[in-house]
Every structure is written in structure tokens, then in C-alpha cells.
PDB file of C-alpha atoms in Angstrom:
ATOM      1  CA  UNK A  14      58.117 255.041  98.025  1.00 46.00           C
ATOM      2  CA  UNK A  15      59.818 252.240 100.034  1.00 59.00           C
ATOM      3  CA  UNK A  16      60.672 253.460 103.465  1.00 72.00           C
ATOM      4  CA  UNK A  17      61.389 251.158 106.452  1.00 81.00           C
ATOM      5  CA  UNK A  18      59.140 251.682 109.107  1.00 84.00           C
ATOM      6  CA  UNK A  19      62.291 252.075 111.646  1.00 83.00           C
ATOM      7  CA  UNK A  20      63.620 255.322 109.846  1.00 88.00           C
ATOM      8  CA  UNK A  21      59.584 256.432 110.635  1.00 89.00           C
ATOM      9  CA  UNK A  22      60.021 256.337 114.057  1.00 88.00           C
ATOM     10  CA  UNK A  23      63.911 257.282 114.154  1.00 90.00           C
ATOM     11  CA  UNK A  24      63.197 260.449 112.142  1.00 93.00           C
ATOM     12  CA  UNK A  25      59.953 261.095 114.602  1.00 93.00           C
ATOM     13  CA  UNK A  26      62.101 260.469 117.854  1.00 95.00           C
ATOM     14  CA  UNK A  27      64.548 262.918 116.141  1.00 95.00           C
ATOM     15  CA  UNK A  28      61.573 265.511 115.281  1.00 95.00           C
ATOM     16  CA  UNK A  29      60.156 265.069 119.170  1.00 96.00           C
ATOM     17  CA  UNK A  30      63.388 265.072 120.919  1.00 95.00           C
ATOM     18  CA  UNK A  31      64.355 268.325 119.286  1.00 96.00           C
ATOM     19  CA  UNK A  32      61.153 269.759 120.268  1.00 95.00           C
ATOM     20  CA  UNK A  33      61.281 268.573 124.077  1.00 95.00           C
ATOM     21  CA  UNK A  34      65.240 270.656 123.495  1.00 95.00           C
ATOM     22  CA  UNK A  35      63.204 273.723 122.614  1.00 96.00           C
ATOM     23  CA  UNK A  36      60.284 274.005 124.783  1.00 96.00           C
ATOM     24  CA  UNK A  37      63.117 273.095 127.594  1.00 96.00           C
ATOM     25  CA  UNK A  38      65.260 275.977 126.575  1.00 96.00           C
ATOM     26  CA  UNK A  39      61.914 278.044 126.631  1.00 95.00           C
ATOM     27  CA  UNK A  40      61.526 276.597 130.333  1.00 94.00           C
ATOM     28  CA  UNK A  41      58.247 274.471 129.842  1.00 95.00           C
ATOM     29  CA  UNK A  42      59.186 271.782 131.610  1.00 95.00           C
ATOM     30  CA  UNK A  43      55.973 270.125 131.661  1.00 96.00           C
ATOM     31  CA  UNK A  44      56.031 270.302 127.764  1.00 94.00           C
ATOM     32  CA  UNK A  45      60.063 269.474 127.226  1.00 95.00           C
ATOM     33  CA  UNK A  46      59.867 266.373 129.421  1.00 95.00           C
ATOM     34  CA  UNK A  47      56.994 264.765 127.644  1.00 96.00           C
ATOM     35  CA  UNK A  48      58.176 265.598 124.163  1.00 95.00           C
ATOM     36  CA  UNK A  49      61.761 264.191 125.358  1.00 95.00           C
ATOM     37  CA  UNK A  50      60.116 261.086 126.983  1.00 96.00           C
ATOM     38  CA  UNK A  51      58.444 260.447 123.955  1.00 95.00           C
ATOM     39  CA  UNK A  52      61.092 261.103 121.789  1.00 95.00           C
ATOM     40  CA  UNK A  53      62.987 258.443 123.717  1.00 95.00           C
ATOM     41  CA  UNK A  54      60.180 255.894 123.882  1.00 95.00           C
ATOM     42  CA  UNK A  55      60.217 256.493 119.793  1.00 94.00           C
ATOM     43  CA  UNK A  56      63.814 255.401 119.705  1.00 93.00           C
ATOM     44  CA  UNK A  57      63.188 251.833 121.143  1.00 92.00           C
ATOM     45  CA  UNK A  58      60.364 251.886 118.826  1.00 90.00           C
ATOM     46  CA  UNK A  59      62.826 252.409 116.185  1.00 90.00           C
ATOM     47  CA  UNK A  60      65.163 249.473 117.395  1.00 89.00           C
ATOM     48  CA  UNK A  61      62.770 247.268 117.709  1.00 87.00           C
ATOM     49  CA  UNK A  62      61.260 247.813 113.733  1.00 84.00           C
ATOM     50  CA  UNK A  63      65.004 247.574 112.566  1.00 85.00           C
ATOM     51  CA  UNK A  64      65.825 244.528 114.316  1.00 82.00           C
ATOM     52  CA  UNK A  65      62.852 242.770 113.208  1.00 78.00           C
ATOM     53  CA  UNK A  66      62.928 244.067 109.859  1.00 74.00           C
ATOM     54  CA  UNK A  67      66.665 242.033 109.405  1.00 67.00           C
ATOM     55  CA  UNK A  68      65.358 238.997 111.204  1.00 63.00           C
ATOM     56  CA  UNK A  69      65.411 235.925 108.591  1.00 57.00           C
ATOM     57  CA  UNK A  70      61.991 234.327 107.968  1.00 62.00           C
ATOM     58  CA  UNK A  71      64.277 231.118 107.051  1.00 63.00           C
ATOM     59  CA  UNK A  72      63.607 228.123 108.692  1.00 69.00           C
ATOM     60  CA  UNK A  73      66.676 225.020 108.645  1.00 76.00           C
ATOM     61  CA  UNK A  74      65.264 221.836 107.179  1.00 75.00           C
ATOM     62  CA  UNK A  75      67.233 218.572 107.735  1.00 80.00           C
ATOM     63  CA  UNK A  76      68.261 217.025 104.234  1.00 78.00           C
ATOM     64  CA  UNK A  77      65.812 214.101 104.927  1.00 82.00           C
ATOM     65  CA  UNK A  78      62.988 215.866 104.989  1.00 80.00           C
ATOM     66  CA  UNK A  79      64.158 218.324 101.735  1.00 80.00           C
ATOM     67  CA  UNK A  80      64.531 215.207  99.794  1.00 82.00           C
ATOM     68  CA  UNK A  81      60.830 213.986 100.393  1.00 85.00           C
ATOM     69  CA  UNK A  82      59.737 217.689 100.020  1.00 87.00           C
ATOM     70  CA  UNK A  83      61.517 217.684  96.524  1.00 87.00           C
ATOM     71  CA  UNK A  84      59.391 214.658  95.662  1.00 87.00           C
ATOM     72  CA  UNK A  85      56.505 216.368  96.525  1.00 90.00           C
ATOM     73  CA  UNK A  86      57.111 218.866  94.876  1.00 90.00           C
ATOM     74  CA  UNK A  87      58.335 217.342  91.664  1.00 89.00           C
ATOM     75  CA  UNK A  88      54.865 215.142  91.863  1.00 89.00           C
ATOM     76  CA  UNK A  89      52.906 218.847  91.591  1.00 91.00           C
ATOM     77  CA  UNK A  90      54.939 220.727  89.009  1.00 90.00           C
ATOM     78  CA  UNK A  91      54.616 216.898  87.345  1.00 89.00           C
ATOM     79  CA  UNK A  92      50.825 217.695  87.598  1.00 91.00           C
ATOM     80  CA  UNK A  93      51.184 221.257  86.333  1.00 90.00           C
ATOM     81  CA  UNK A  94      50.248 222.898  90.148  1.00 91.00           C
ATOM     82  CA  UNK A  95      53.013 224.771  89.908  1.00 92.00           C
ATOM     83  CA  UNK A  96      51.904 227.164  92.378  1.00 92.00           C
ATOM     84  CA  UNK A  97      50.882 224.952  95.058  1.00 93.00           C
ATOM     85  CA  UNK A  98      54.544 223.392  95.302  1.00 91.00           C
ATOM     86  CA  UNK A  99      55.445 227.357  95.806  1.00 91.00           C
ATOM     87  CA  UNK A 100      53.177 227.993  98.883  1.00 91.00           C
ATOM     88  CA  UNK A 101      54.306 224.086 100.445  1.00 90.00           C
ATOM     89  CA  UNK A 102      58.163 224.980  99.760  1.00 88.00           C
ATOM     90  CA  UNK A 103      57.601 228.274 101.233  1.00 87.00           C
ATOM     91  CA  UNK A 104      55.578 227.162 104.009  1.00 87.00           C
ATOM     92  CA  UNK A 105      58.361 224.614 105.065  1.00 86.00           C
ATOM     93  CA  UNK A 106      61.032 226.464 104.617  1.00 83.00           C
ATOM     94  CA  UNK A 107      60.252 230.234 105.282  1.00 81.00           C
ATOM     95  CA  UNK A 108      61.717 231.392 102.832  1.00 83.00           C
ATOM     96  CA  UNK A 109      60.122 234.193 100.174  1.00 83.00           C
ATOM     97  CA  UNK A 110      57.913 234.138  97.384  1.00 88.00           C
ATOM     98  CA  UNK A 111      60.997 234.907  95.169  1.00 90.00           C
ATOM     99  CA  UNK A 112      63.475 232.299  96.029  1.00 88.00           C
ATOM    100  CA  UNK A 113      60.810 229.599  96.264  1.00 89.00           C
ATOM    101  CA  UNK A 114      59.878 230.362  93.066  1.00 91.00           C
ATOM    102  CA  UNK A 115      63.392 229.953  91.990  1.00 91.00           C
ATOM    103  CA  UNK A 116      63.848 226.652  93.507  1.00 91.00           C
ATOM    104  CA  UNK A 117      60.435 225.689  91.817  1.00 91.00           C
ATOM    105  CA  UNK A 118      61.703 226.539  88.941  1.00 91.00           C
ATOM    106  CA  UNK A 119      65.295 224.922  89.071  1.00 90.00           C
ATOM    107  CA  UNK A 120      63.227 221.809  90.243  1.00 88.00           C
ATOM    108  CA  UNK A 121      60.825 222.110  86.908  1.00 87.00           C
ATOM    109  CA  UNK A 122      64.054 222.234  84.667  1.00 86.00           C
ATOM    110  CA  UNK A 123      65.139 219.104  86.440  1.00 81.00           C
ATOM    111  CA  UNK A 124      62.739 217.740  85.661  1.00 71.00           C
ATOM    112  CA  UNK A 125      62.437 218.369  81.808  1.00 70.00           C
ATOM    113  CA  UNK A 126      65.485 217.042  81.714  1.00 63.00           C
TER     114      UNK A 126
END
């Protein structure tokens, strides 16, 4: 099951605002007001998960420093450490297992060649 943590709290805030409606309409203040406040508090909660869940992990890397990376890194997959050129690129660059094993790879053909 792969739900985003933000559609957890939207659908809660949704569940607890609609509550705090009822036990309003049912004139319990007390209760209606902190279901509502909560329900509210839940929606920033929400916001907050979605807008960190687009944020980019990728970091800009001048070409200087890319180009002594990629000898690095053509030195380990040389040496058959395959791996540890995926956790430096990653860990220079930011970006995810999955495209730095792509670029790993693109470099290893490169190199073959």
C-alpha cells in the first residue's frame, strides 16, 4: 500500500472537522471547537507533508567538480566497487539510489568501451 503521509492527515483533518460540524450542530461546544481546532491544525500538518514530500533531494554540482567525481568514480567501477561509486555519486549529488545507479552504469559502459 503506498499512501503519502499528507493524504493521512488531509483525510484525518477531513474525518475531525466533520466531527467538530456534528457535535456543534448537537451544541457541544466544548467538544465541536476542539475537534474543529484540531481538524484545522491537521490541515497544516497536511501541507507541510505534501510540500516536503515534492521537495527535490538534488543538489547542483558545478561541471568542475562532476568531471573529477567521474574520475573517481570511473577509478572504483575500474576496481569492481561498483557500489561504493553509487553511495559517493549519491552523496554529492542528492540524487536517488535509482538514477545514481543509472549514471553508474552509463559510466561502466563508458568505460568498456
Amino acid at each position: 500500500m503506498n499512501i503519502k503521509v499528507w493524504k493521512l492527515w488531509l483525510f484525518s483533518s477531513i474525518c475531525y472537522l466533520f466531527l467538530g460540524v456534528m457535535y456543534l450542530i448537537e451544541k457541544k461546544y466544548l467538544l465541536g471547537c476542539c475537534n474543529t481546532l484540531i481538524g484545522v491544525s491537521f490541515i497544516g500538518l497536511s501541507i507541510t507533508y505534501y510540500k516536503r514530500s515534492n521537495k527535490s533531494n538534488h543538489i547542483e554540482v558545478p561541471d568542475t567538480v562532476l568531471k573529477n567525481m567521474n574520475i573517481e568514480l570511473k577509478s572504483l567501477i575500474a576496481e569492481d566497487k561498483k557500489i561504493k561509486a553509487i553511495k559517493k555519486y549519491r552523496m554529492v549529488t542528492g540524487v536517488g539510489l535509482k538514477e545514481a545507479n543509472e549514471y553508474i552504469d552509463l559510466l561502466s559502459k563508458e568505460n568498456l568501451n
